[in-house]
CSV table of C-alpha atoms in Angstrom, one decimal:
chain,number,residue,atom,x,y,z
A,1,MET,CA,24.0,18.2,44.8
A,2,ARG,CA,23.0,20.7,42.2
A,3,SER,CA,23.7,19.9,38.6
A,4,ALA,CA,22.7,22.3,35.9
A,5,ALA,CA,22.6,19.6,33.3
A,6,PHE,CA,20.1,17.5,35.1
A,7,ILE,CA,17.9,20.5,35.9
A,8,ALA,CA,18.0,21.4,32.1
A,9,ILE,CA,17.0,17.8,31.2
A,10,GLY,CA,14.2,18.1,33.7
A,11,LEU,CA,13.0,21.3,32.2
A,12,GLY,CA,13.2,19.6,28.8
A,13,PHE,CA,10.9,16.8,30.0
A,14,ILE,CA,8.5,19.3,31.3
A,15,LEU,CA,8.4,21.1,28.0
A,16,MET,CA,7.9,17.8,26.1
A,17,GLY,CA,5.0,16.9,28.4
A,18,ALA,CA,3.4,20.3,27.7
A,19,GLY,CA,3.9,19.9,24.0
A,20,LEU,CA,2.4,16.4,24.1
A,21,PHE,CA,-0.6,17.8,26.0
A,22,ALA,CA,-0.9,20.6,23.4
A,23,LEU,CA,-1.2,18.0,20.7
A,24,THR,CA,-4.3,16.6,22.3
A,25,LEU,CA,-6.3,19.9,22.3
A,26,PRO,CA,-9.2,20.0,19.8
A,27,LYS,CA,-8.4,21.5,16.4
A,28,THR,CA,-11.7,21.8,14.5
A,29,LYS,CA,-15.3,22.3,15.1
A,30,GLU,CA,-17.5,19.2,15.3
A,31,ASN,CA,-20.2,18.4,12.8
A,32,PRO,CA,-23.7,18.9,14.3
A,33,HIS,CA,-25.0,15.7,12.5
A,34,PRO,CA,-22.1,13.2,12.4
A,35,THR,CA,-22.4,10.0,10.5
A,36,LYS,CA,-21.8,6.5,12.0
A,37,ALA,CA,-18.3,6.5,10.6
A,38,GLN,CA,-17.5,9.9,12.1
A,39,LEU,CA,-18.9,8.8,15.5
A,40,ARG,CA,-16.6,5.7,15.5
A,41,GLU,CA,-13.6,7.9,14.5
A,42,GLN,CA,-14.5,10.4,17.4
A,43,ALA,CA,-14.6,7.5,19.8
A,44,SER,CA,-11.2,6.2,18.8
A,45,LEU,CA,-9.7,9.7,18.9
A,46,ALA,CA,-11.1,10.2,22.4
A,47,GLU,CA,-9.4,7.0,23.5
A,48,GLU,CA,-6.1,8.0,22.0
A,49,THR,CA,-6.4,11.5,23.5
A,50,LYS,CA,-6.8,10.0,27.0
A,51,LYS,CA,-3.7,7.9,26.5
A,52,LEU,CA,-1.7,10.9,25.2
A,53,ARG,CA,-2.7,13.0,28.2
A,54,VAL,CA,-1.7,10.3,30.6
A,55,ALA,CA,1.7,10.0,28.8
A,56,ALA,CA,2.1,13.8,28.9
A,57,GLY,CA,1.5,13.9,32.7
A,58,ILE,CA,4.0,11.1,33.3
A,59,ILE,CA,6.6,12.8,31.2
A,60,ALA,CA,6.1,16.1,32.9
A,61,GLY,CA,6.1,14.4,36.3
A,62,VAL,CA,9.5,12.9,35.5
A,63,GLY,CA,10.8,16.3,34.6
A,64,VAL,CA,9.5,17.8,37.8
A,65,VAL,CA,11.1,15.0,39.8
A,66,LEU,CA,14.4,15.6,38.1
A,67,CYS,CA,14.3,19.3,38.8
A,68,VAL,CA,13.3,18.9,42.4
A,69,VAL,CA,15.9,16.2,43.2
A,70,PHE,CA,18.8,18.0,41.7
A,71,LEU,CA,17.7,21.5,42.9
A,72,PHE,CA,17.7,20.6,46.6
């Protein structure tokens, strides 16, 4: 039951998951003496980063499942 279209869609999902994970990587250096506002912002960004990484894992997992199911 091999279907090139579903395998390609699965690979697309894997690439989307990798791209979403890449968006969560740190971009700048942190201030050695952050203010209270910066600490609050860092805390909220850490929470968002955790959610995005979970979403990236789920999306990549769906892609892997599609590839495996239609490859074998």
